Amino acid sequence: MAGLYEKPSETYAKKRPQYPKEWFSMLAGLTAGHQRAWDAGCGTGQAAISMAEHYESVVATDVSEGQLRHAIAHPKVRYLHTPEHLTEDELVSLVGGEGSLDLVVAATSIHWFDIPLFYAVVNRALRKPGGVLAVWGYNYEIHPFEDALHGQLYPALRPCQDPRAGLDMERYRALPFPFEPVGVGAEGAPADVDIEVEMTLEDLVGFLNTGSVVTTAKAKGVDLEAVRRDALKRVEEEWGGPPTVPRKLVFKAFMLAGRPKC
């Protein structure tokens, strides 16, 4: 998985949407303590720096060294590389030990994980009672261009998609989530949440270029230009102004949160 994000990591840091601050305030209100949190699969730290506004310390981990090289520095965030060979015991120790975490977040990343291993670590590392796990994602459902991006572009890219990304494209409805609901979705029924951003057309194209499917297609020698050109021509026609002028876009995201079951 790490290789899918090594090359576009600098662009990833610049072009991926920022998560709403309200999400982190809401999650902080669900945890009993606010000492330590873990951002799993942190990428360049978009979630970690917002978590740091509510927790005394944040450990942020990723399998991609390229992503971590471009991570956003913050005095309360400690970035750590997690090679794929780490064991459950090693991961629990790395993130702080048994019962050490108030919040664990996997922001647009859990579909890449060894999910049973991740859940085993989470169940051991979260405080009981009071600890919370939250996972969320988004895909090409970007309003008001869902038809062009999710309806036209994504089906053309699907043959190049890593199978693990299918969970994200299906809005985590098939994601196992064996945790006690806390009012933010439940297994099989994630909560719908929005990410509102201001983007130019260039920003949107830059975001699309950070997708793992683009990296995979290039590695396979698949020419995506014709596919993207047709879809983006439609977006440009519907943009409603010069492509250099930002406009509001809404990423139709989805979230699950829960506590370890007793």
PDB file of C-alpha atoms in Angstrom:
ATOM      1  CA  MET A   1       0.000   0.000   0.000  1.00  0.00           C
ATOM      2  CA  ALA A   2       2.837   2.409   0.836  1.00  0.00           C
ATOM      3  CA  GLY A   3       3.968   2.615  -2.783  1.00  0.00           C
ATOM      4  CA  LEU A   4       0.568   3.879  -3.918  1.00  0.00           C
ATOM      5  CA  TYR A   5       1.171   7.189  -2.146  1.00  0.00           C
ATOM      6  CA  GLU A   6       4.944   7.629  -2.253  1.00  0.00           C
ATOM      7  CA  LYS A   7       5.174   9.527  -5.554  1.00  0.00           C
ATOM      8  CA  PRO A   8       2.176  11.865  -5.167  1.00  0.00           C
ATOM      9  CA  SER A   9       2.851  12.583  -1.468  1.00  0.00           C
ATOM     10  CA  GLU A  10       3.783  16.264  -1.889  1.00  0.00           C
ATOM     11  CA  THR A  11       0.714  16.903  -4.045  1.00  0.00           C
ATOM     12  CA  TYR A  12      -1.370  14.917  -1.550  1.00  0.00           C
ATOM     13  CA  ALA A  13      -0.392  17.338   1.215  1.00  0.00           C
ATOM     14  CA  LYS A  14      -1.469  20.329  -0.858  1.00  0.00           C
ATOM     15  CA  LYS A  15      -4.552  19.071  -2.684  1.00  0.00           C
ATOM     16  CA  ARG A  16      -6.449  16.852  -0.256  1.00  0.00           C
ATOM     17  CA  PRO A  17      -9.401  18.564   1.484  1.00  0.00           C
ATOM     18  CA  GLN A  18      -9.119  19.608   5.116  1.00  0.00           C
ATOM     19  CA  TYR A  19     -11.472  17.913   7.541  1.00  0.00           C
ATOM     20  CA  PRO A  20     -14.024  20.139   9.331  1.00  0.00           C
ATOM     21  CA  LYS A  21     -12.933  21.272  12.787  1.00  0.00           C
ATOM     22  CA  GLU A  22     -16.444  20.489  14.024  1.00  0.00           C
ATOM     23  CA  TRP A  23     -15.788  16.771  13.530  1.00  0.00           C
ATOM     24  CA  PHE A  24     -12.939  16.843  16.027  1.00  0.00           C
ATOM     25  CA  SER A  25     -14.901  18.875  18.574  1.00  0.00           C
ATOM     26  CA  MET A  26     -17.703  16.321  18.296  1.00  0.00           C
ATOM     27  CA  LEU A  27     -15.344  13.361  18.745  1.00  0.00           C
ATOM     28  CA  ALA A  28     -13.592  15.030  21.679  1.00  0.00           C
ATOM     29  CA  GLY A  29     -17.002  15.365  23.306  1.00  0.00           C
ATOM     30  CA  LEU A  30     -17.458  11.595  23.067  1.00  0.00           C
ATOM     31  CA  THR A  31     -14.229  10.626  24.860  1.00  0.00           C
ATOM     32  CA  ALA A  32     -13.965  10.605  28.639  1.00  0.00           C
ATOM     33  CA  GLY A  33     -10.340  11.758  28.654  1.00  0.00           C
ATOM     34  CA  HIS A  34      -8.205  14.019  26.482  1.00  0.00           C
ATOM     35  CA  GLN A  35      -4.665  12.902  27.198  1.00  0.00           C
ATOM     36  CA  ARG A  36      -3.543  10.872  24.194  1.00  0.00           C
ATOM     37  CA  ALA A  37      -4.842  10.128  20.692  1.00  0.00           C
ATOM     38  CA  TRP A  38      -3.668   8.107  17.694  1.00  0.00           C
ATOM     39  CA  ASP A  39      -4.058   9.030  14.016  1.00  0.00           C
ATOM     40  CA  ALA A  40      -3.631   5.698  12.198  1.00  0.00           C
ATOM     41  CA  GLY A  41      -2.649   5.957   8.543  1.00  0.00           C
ATOM     42  CA  CYS A  42      -2.062   9.670   9.050  1.00  0.00           C
ATOM     43  CA  GLY A  43      -0.770  10.517   5.576  1.00  0.00           C
ATOM     44  CA  THR A  44       0.540  14.074   5.805  1.00  0.00           C
ATOM     45  CA  GLY A  45      -1.247  14.798   9.084  1.00  0.00           C
ATOM     46  CA  GLN A  46      -4.491  16.507   8.109  1.00  0.00           C
ATOM     47  CA  ALA A  47      -6.383  14.806  10.939  1.00  0.00           C
ATOM     48  CA  ALA A  48      -3.518  14.714  13.444  1.00  0.00           C
ATOM     49  CA  ILE A  49      -3.087  18.476  13.692  1.00  0.00           C
ATOM     50  CA  SER A  50      -6.804  18.941  14.351  1.00  0.00           C
ATOM     51  CA  MET A  51      -6.769  16.179  16.959  1.00  0.00           C
ATOM     52  CA  ALA A  52      -3.951  18.074  18.700  1.00  0.00           C
ATOM     53  CA  GLU A  53      -6.368  20.913  19.436  1.00  0.00           C
ATOM     54  CA  HIS A  54      -8.272  18.608  21.802  1.00  0.00           C
ATOM     55  CA  TYR A  55      -5.672  16.139  23.152  1.00  0.00           C
ATOM     56  CA  GLU A  56      -2.447  16.659  25.067  1.00  0.00           C
ATOM     57  CA  SER A  57      -0.466  14.496  22.657  1.00  0.00           C
ATOM     58  CA  VAL A  58      -1.072  12.750  19.349  1.00  0.00           C
ATOM     59  CA  VAL A  59       0.897   9.881  17.848  1.00  0.00           C
ATOM     60  CA  ALA A  60       0.465   9.797  14.068  1.00  0.00           C
ATOM     61  CA  THR A  61       1.591   6.727  12.143  1.00  0.00           C
ATOM     62  CA  ASP A  62       1.855   5.748   8.513  1.00  0.00           C
ATOM     63  CA  VAL A  63       3.392   2.972   6.432  1.00  0.00           C
ATOM     64  CA  SER A  64       4.460   5.521   3.767  1.00  0.00           C
ATOM     65  CA  GLU A  65       7.741   7.282   4.478  1.00  0.00           C
ATOM     66  CA  GLY A  66       7.026   9.629   1.561  1.00  0.00           C
ATOM     67  CA  GLN A  67       3.840  10.841   3.209  1.00  0.00           C
ATOM     68  CA  LEU A  68       5.580  11.361   6.534  1.00  0.00           C
ATOM     69  CA  ARG A  69       8.328  13.445   4.907  1.00  0.00           C
ATOM     70  CA  HIS A  70       5.641  15.945   3.903  1.00  0.00           C
ATOM     71  CA  ALA A  71       3.685  15.799   7.164  1.00  0.00           C
ATOM     72  CA  ILE A  72       2.542  19.034   8.801  1.00  0.00           C
ATOM     73  CA  ALA A  73       4.700  19.827  11.831  1.00  0.00           C
ATOM     74  CA  HIS A  74       2.958  20.418  15.159  1.00  0.00           C
ATOM     75  CA  PRO A  75       4.475  20.519  18.665  1.00  0.00           C
ATOM     76  CA  LYS A  76       1.908  18.063  20.053  1.00  0.00           C
ATOM     77  CA  VAL A  77       2.086  15.569  17.175  1.00  0.00           C
ATOM     78  CA  ARG A  78       4.722  12.827  16.958  1.00  0.00           C
ATOM     79  CA  TYR A  79       4.981  11.167  13.539  1.00  0.00           C
ATOM     80  CA  LEU A  80       6.173   7.557  13.391  1.00  0.00           C
ATOM     81  CA  HIS A  81       6.802   5.177  10.515  1.00  0.00           C
ATOM     82  CA  THR A  82       5.062   1.798  10.885  1.00  0.00           C
ATOM     83  CA  PRO A  83       6.547  -0.855   8.576  1.00  0.00           C
ATOM     84  CA  GLU A  84       4.077  -3.505   7.477  1.00  0.00           C
ATOM     85  CA  HIS A  85       5.852  -6.278   9.380  1.00  0.00           C
ATOM     86  CA  LEU A  86       5.083  -4.904  12.869  1.00  0.00           C
ATOM     87  CA  THR A  87       3.261  -7.312  15.164  1.00  0.00           C
ATOM     88  CA  GLU A  88       0.188  -6.588  17.267  1.00  0.00           C
ATOM     89  CA  ASP A  89       2.307  -6.322  20.428  1.00  0.00           C
ATOM     90  CA  GLU A  90       4.774  -3.978  18.716  1.00  0.00           C
ATOM     91  CA  LEU A  91       1.983  -1.717  17.465  1.00  0.00           C
ATOM     92  CA  VAL A  92       0.293  -1.547  20.869  1.00  0.00           C
ATOM     93  CA  SER A  93       3.614  -0.569  22.432  1.00  0.00           C
ATOM     94  CA  LEU A  94       4.359   1.981  19.711  1.00  0.00           C
ATOM     95  CA  VAL A  95       1.112   3.902  20.149  1.00  0.00           C
ATOM     96  CA  GLY A  96       1.384   4.071  23.939  1.00  0.00           C
ATOM     97  CA  GLY A  97       0.544   0.713  25.446  1.00  0.00           C
ATOM     98  CA  GLU A  98      -2.511  -1.015  26.866  1.00  0.00           C
ATOM     99  CA  GLY A  99      -5.386   1.314  27.788  1.00  0.00           C
ATOM    100  CA  SER A 100      -3.415   4.442  26.891  1.00  0.00           C
ATOM    101  CA  LEU A 101      -5.565   6.102  24.201  1.00  0.00           C
ATOM    102  CA  ASP A 102      -8.656   8.255  24.473  1.00  0.00           C
ATOM    103  CA  LEU A 103      -9.296   8.497  20.728  1.00  0.00           C
ATOM    104  CA  VAL A 104      -8.194   6.547  17.673  1.00  0.00           C
ATOM    105  CA  VAL A 105      -8.888   7.943  14.201  1.00  0.00           C
ATOM    106  CA  ALA A 106      -8.437   6.345  10.787  1.00  0.00           C
ATOM    107  CA  ALA A 107      -9.104   9.132   8.309  1.00  0.00           C
ATOM    108  CA  THR A 108      -9.669   7.818   4.770  1.00  0.00           C
ATOM    109  CA  SER A 109      -7.281   4.970   5.497  1.00  0.00           C
ATOM    110  CA  ILE A 110      -8.821   1.924   7.187  1.00  0.00           C
ATOM    111  CA  HIS A 111      -9.590   0.222   3.868  1.00  0.00           C
ATOM    112  CA  TRP A 112      -5.812  -0.153   3.346  1.00  0.00           C
ATOM    113  CA  PHE A 113      -5.214  -1.797   6.706  1.00  0.00           C
ATOM    114  CA  ASP A 114      -5.017  -5.361   7.898  1.00  0.00           C
ATOM    115  CA  ILE A 115      -8.392  -4.699   9.519  1.00  0.00           C
ATOM    116  CA  PRO A 116      -8.478  -7.574  12.053  1.00  0.00           C
ATOM    117  CA  LEU A 117      -4.983  -6.614  13.227  1.00  0.00           C
ATOM    118  CA  PHE A 118      -5.938  -2.941  13.486  1.00  0.00           C
ATOM    119  CA  TYR A 119      -9.057  -3.712  15.504  1.00  0.00           C
ATOM    120  CA  ALA A 120      -7.071  -5.952  17.833  1.00  0.00           C
ATOM    121  CA  VAL A 121      -4.621  -3.116  18.488  1.00  0.00           C
ATOM    122  CA  VAL A 122      -7.446  -0.595  18.964  1.00  0.00           C
ATOM    123  CA  ASN A 123      -9.266  -2.806  21.453  1.00  0.00           C
ATOM    124  CA  ARG A 124      -6.116  -3.172  23.523  1.00  0.00           C
ATOM    125  CA  ALA A 125      -4.891   0.424  23.295  1.00  0.00           C
ATOM    126  CA  LEU A 126      -8.142   2.320  23.929  1.00  0.00           C
ATOM    127  CA  ARG A 127      -9.042   3.269  27.488  1.00  0.00           C
ATOM    128  CA  LYS A 128     -11.960   1.355  28.955  1.00  0.00           C
ATOM    129  CA  PRO A 129     -14.360   2.851  29.580  1.00  0.00           C
ATOM    130  CA  GLY A 130     -14.330   6.113  27.637  1.00  0.00           C
ATOM    131  CA  GLY A 131     -12.145   5.458  24.576  1.00  0.00           C
ATOM    132  CA  VAL A 132     -13.535   5.918  21.062  1.00  0.00           C
ATOM    133  CA  LEU A 133     -12.569   4.773  17.566  1.00  0.00           C
ATOM    134  CA  ALA A 134     -13.669   6.904  14.596  1.00  0.00           C
ATOM    135  CA  VAL A 135     -13.161   6.057  10.927  1.00  0.00           C
ATOM    136  CA  TRP A 136     -14.230   8.032   7.902  1.00  0.00           C
ATOM    137  CA  GLY A 137     -13.706   8.349   4.190  1.00  0.00           C
ATOM    138  CA  TYR A 138     -14.781  10.036   0.983  1.00  0.00           C
ATOM    139  CA  ASN A 139     -14.568   9.239  -2.717  1.00  0.00           C
ATOM    140  CA  TYR A 140     -15.557  10.770  -6.069  1.00  0.00           C
ATOM    141  CA  GLU A 141     -19.004  11.770  -4.829  1.00  0.00           C
ATOM    142  CA  ILE A 142     -18.247  15.485  -4.983  1.00  0.00           C
ATOM    143  CA  HIS A 143     -21.231  17.808  -5.270  1.00  0.00           C
ATOM    144  CA  PRO A 144     -22.262  19.215  -7.718  1.00  0.00           C
ATOM    145  CA  PHE A 145     -20.180  17.027 -10.039  1.00  0.00           C
ATOM    146  CA  GLU A 146     -21.217  13.548  -8.858  1.00  0.00           C
ATOM    147  CA  ASP A 147     -22.453  12.508 -12.299  1.00  0.00           C
ATOM    148  CA  ALA A 148     -19.223  13.399 -14.085  1.00  0.00           C
ATOM    149  CA  LEU A 149     -16.827  12.119 -11.406  1.00  0.00           C
ATOM    150  CA  HIS A 150     -18.511   9.225  -9.611  1.00  0.00           C
ATOM    151  CA  GLY A 151     -20.850   8.319 -12.432  1.00  0.00           C
ATOM    152  CA  GLN A 152     -18.501   8.699 -15.422  1.00  0.00           C
ATOM    153  CA  LEU A 153     -14.863   8.934 -14.339  1.00  0.00           C
ATOM    154  CA  TYR A 154     -14.867   6.324 -11.566  1.00  0.00           C
ATOM    155  CA  PRO A 155     -16.418   3.462 -13.616  1.00  0.00           C
ATOM    156  CA  ALA A 156     -13.726   4.001 -16.261  1.00  0.00           C
ATOM    157  CA  LEU A 157     -10.982   3.869 -13.609  1.00  0.00           C
ATOM    158  CA  ARG A 158     -12.393   0.872 -11.716  1.00  0.00           C
ATOM    159  CA  PRO A 159     -10.427  -1.783 -13.678  1.00  0.00           C
ATOM    160  CA  CYS A 160      -7.213  -0.204 -12.334  1.00  0.00           C
ATOM    161  CA  GLN A 161      -8.451   0.041  -8.765  1.00  0.00           C
ATOM    162  CA  ASP A 162      -6.828  -1.867  -5.929  1.00  0.00           C
ATOM    163  CA  PRO A 163      -9.581  -4.164  -4.566  1.00  0.00           C
ATOM    164  CA  ARG A 164      -9.124  -2.765  -1.068  1.00  0.00           C
ATOM    165  CA  ALA A 165     -10.280   0.667  -2.233  1.00  0.00           C
ATOM    166  CA  GLY A 166     -13.690  -0.810  -3.001  1.00  0.00           C
ATOM    167  CA  LEU A 167     -14.680  -0.401   0.661  1.00  0.00           C
ATOM    168  CA  ASP A 168     -14.161   3.343   0.330  1.00  0.00           C
ATOM    169  CA  MET A 169     -15.969   3.576  -2.979  1.00  0.00           C
ATOM    170  CA  GLU A 170     -18.942   1.771  -1.389  1.00  0.00           C
ATOM    171  CA  ARG A 171     -18.970   4.275   1.488  1.00  0.00           C
ATOM    172  CA  TYR A 172     -17.813   1.750   4.147  1.00  0.00           C
ATOM    173  CA  ARG A 173     -21.219   0.043   4.103  1.00  0.00           C
ATOM    174  CA  ALA A 174     -19.445  -3.339   3.868  1.00  0.00           C
ATOM    175  CA  LEU A 175     -16.790  -2.454   6.457  1.00  0.00           C
ATOM    176  CA  PRO A 176     -16.895  -4.701   9.547  1.00  0.00           C
ATOM    177  CA  PHE A 177     -17.223  -2.423  12.576  1.00  0.00           C
ATOM    178  CA  PRO A 178     -17.593  -4.494  15.764  1.00  0.00           C
ATOM    179  CA  PHE A 179     -17.821  -1.543  18.149  1.00  0.00           C
ATOM    180  CA  GLU A 180     -20.595  -0.180  20.361  1.00  0.00           C
ATOM    181  CA  PRO A 181     -22.336   2.706  18.534  1.00  0.00           C
ATOM    182  CA  VAL A 182     -22.049   6.182  20.011  1.00  0.00           C
ATOM    183  CA  GLY A 183     -24.497   7.980  17.739  1.00  0.00           C
ATOM    184  CA  VAL A 184     -22.229   8.347  14.702  1.00  0.00           C
ATOM    185  CA  GLY A 185     -23.298   5.563  12.349  1.00  0.00           C
ATOM    186  CA  ALA A 186     -23.214   1.827  12.986  1.00  0.00           C
ATOM    187  CA  GLU A 187     -21.928  -1.243  11.183  1.00  0.00           C
ATOM    188  CA  GLY A 188     -23.524  -1.342   7.732  1.00  0.00           C
ATOM    189  CA  ALA A 189     -24.926   2.180   8.075  1.00  0.00           C
ATOM    190  CA  PRO A 190     -22.230   4.876   8.280  1.00  0.00           C
ATOM    191  CA  ALA A 191     -23.323   8.432   9.052  1.00  0.00           C
ATOM    192  CA  ASP A 192     -23.376  10.869   6.132  1.00  0.00           C
ATOM    193  CA  VAL A 193     -21.118  13.867   6.756  1.00  0.00           C
ATOM    194  CA  ASP A 194     -20.032  16.699   4.478  1.00  0.00           C
ATOM    195  CA  ILE A 195     -16.664  18.315   3.789  1.00  0.00           C
ATOM    196  CA  GLU A 196     -17.199  21.772   2.287  1.00  0.00           C
ATOM    197  CA  VAL A 197     -14.187  23.232   0.477  1.00  0.00           C
ATOM    198  CA  GLU A 198     -13.311  26.071  -1.873  1.00  0.00           C
ATOM    199  CA  MET A 199     -11.453  24.744  -4.939  1.00  0.00           C
ATOM    200  CA  THR A 200     -10.425  25.935  -8.363  1.00  0.00           C
ATOM    201  CA  LEU A 201     -10.695  23.516 -11.254  1.00  0.00           C
ATOM    202  CA  GLU A 202      -6.910  23.108 -11.046  1.00  0.00           C
ATOM    203  CA  ASP A 203      -7.250  22.163  -7.370  1.00  0.00           C
ATOM    204  CA  LEU A 204      -9.867  19.562  -8.250  1.00  0.00           C
ATOM    205  CA  VAL A 205      -7.660  18.061 -10.960  1.00  0.00           C
ATOM    206  CA  GLY A 206      -4.772  18.025  -8.477  1.00  0.00           C
ATOM    207  CA  PHE A 207      -6.928  16.158  -5.983  1.00  0.00           C
ATOM    208  CA  LEU A 208      -7.905  13.564  -8.586  1.00  0.00           C
ATOM    209  CA  ASN A 209      -4.227  13.025  -9.387  1.00  0.00           C
ATOM    210  CA  THR A 210      -3.548  11.991  -5.763  1.00  0.00           C
ATOM    211  CA  GLY A 211      -5.834   8.954  -6.022  1.00  0.00           C
ATOM    212  CA  SER A 212      -4.283   5.520  -5.618  1.00  0.00           C
ATOM    213  CA  VAL A 213      -6.044   4.364  -8.787  1.00  0.00           C
ATOM    214  CA  VAL A 214      -4.075   6.922 -10.812  1.00  0.00           C
ATOM    215  CA  THR A 215      -0.778   5.623  -9.429  1.00  0.00           C
ATOM    216  CA  THR A 216      -1.830   2.024 -10.128  1.00  0.00           C
ATOM    217  CA  ALA A 217      -2.904   2.831 -13.694  1.00  0.00           C
ATOM    218  CA  LYS A 218       0.369   4.581 -14.455  1.00  0.00           C
ATOM    219  CA  ALA A 219       2.320   1.622 -13.064  1.00  0.00           C
ATOM    220  CA  LYS A 220       0.376  -0.678 -15.402  1.00  0.00           C
ATOM    221  CA  GLY A 221       1.000   1.602 -18.387  1.00  0.00           C
ATOM    222  CA  VAL A 222      -2.695   2.483 -18.730  1.00  0.00           C
ATOM    223  CA  ASP A 223      -3.340   5.819 -20.482  1.00  0.00           C
ATOM    224  CA  LEU A 224      -5.938   7.695 -18.448  1.00  0.00           C
ATOM    225  CA  GLU A 225      -5.813  10.955 -20.378  1.00  0.00           C
ATOM    226  CA  ALA A 226      -8.746  10.266 -22.705  1.00  0.00           C
ATOM    227  CA  VAL A 227     -10.891   9.053 -19.798  1.00  0.00           C
ATOM    228  CA  ARG A 228     -10.096  12.026 -17.612  1.00  0.00           C
ATOM    229  CA  ARG A 229     -10.379  14.501 -20.473  1.00  0.00           C
ATOM    230  CA  ASP A 230     -13.977  13.521 -21.206  1.00  0.00           C
ATOM    231  CA  ALA A 231     -15.068  13.691 -17.569  1.00  0.00           C
ATOM    232  CA  LEU A 232     -13.211  16.920 -16.821  1.00  0.00           C
ATOM    233  CA  LYS A 233     -14.531  18.570 -19.967  1.00  0.00           C
ATOM    234  CA  ARG A 234     -17.990  17.985 -18.575  1.00  0.00           C
ATOM    235  CA  VAL A 235     -16.950  19.439 -15.190  1.00  0.00           C
ATOM    236  CA  GLU A 236     -15.434  22.498 -16.879  1.00  0.00           C
ATOM    237  CA  GLU A 237     -18.632  23.068 -18.865  1.00  0.00           C
ATOM    238  CA  GLU A 238     -20.633  22.928 -15.632  1.00  0.00           C
ATOM    239  CA  TRP A 239     -18.163  24.953 -13.546  1.00  0.00           C
ATOM    240  CA  GLY A 240     -20.215  28.133 -13.869  1.00  0.00           C
ATOM    241  CA  GLY A 241     -17.318  30.570 -14.248  1.00  0.00           C
ATOM    242  CA  PRO A 242     -13.619  30.813 -15.080  1.00  0.00           C
ATOM    243  CA  PRO A 243     -11.762  27.641 -13.994  1.00  0.00           C
ATOM    244  CA  THR A 244      -9.302  29.798 -12.047  1.00  0.00           C
ATOM    245  CA  VAL A 245     -12.074  31.121  -9.792  1.00  0.00           C
ATOM    246  CA  PRO A 246     -12.694  28.974  -6.679  1.00  0.00           C
ATOM    247  CA  ARG A 247     -16.162  27.611  -6.039  1.00  0.00           C
ATOM    248  CA  LYS A 248     -17.725  25.635  -3.222  1.00  0.00           C
ATOM    249  CA  LEU A 249     -17.540  21.866  -3.569  1.00  0.00           C
ATOM    250  CA  VAL A 250     -18.971  19.336  -1.118  1.00  0.00           C
ATOM    251  CA  PHE A 251     -17.274  15.984  -0.600  1.00  0.00           C
ATOM    252  CA  LYS A 252     -20.047  13.607   0.452  1.00  0.00           C
ATOM    253  CA  ALA A 253     -18.142  11.813   3.204  1.00  0.00           C
ATOM    254  CA  PHE A 254     -19.150   9.044   5.633  1.00  0.00           C
ATOM    255  CA  MET A 255     -18.184   8.199   9.220  1.00  0.00           C
ATOM    256  CA  LEU A 256     -18.421   5.469  11.862  1.00  0.00           C
ATOM    257  CA  ALA A 257     -17.563   5.858  15.527  1.00  0.00           C
ATOM    258  CA  GLY A 258     -17.828   3.464  18.452  1.00  0.00           C
ATOM    259  CA  ARG A 259     -16.448   2.158  21.730  1.00  0.00           C
ATOM    260  CA  PRO A 260     -14.951  -1.269  22.454  1.00  0.00           C
ATOM    261  CA  LYS A 261     -17.629  -3.752  23.437  1.00  0.00           C
ATOM    262  CA  CYS A 262     -17.479  -5.105  26.960  1.00  0.00           C
TER     263      CYS A 262
END
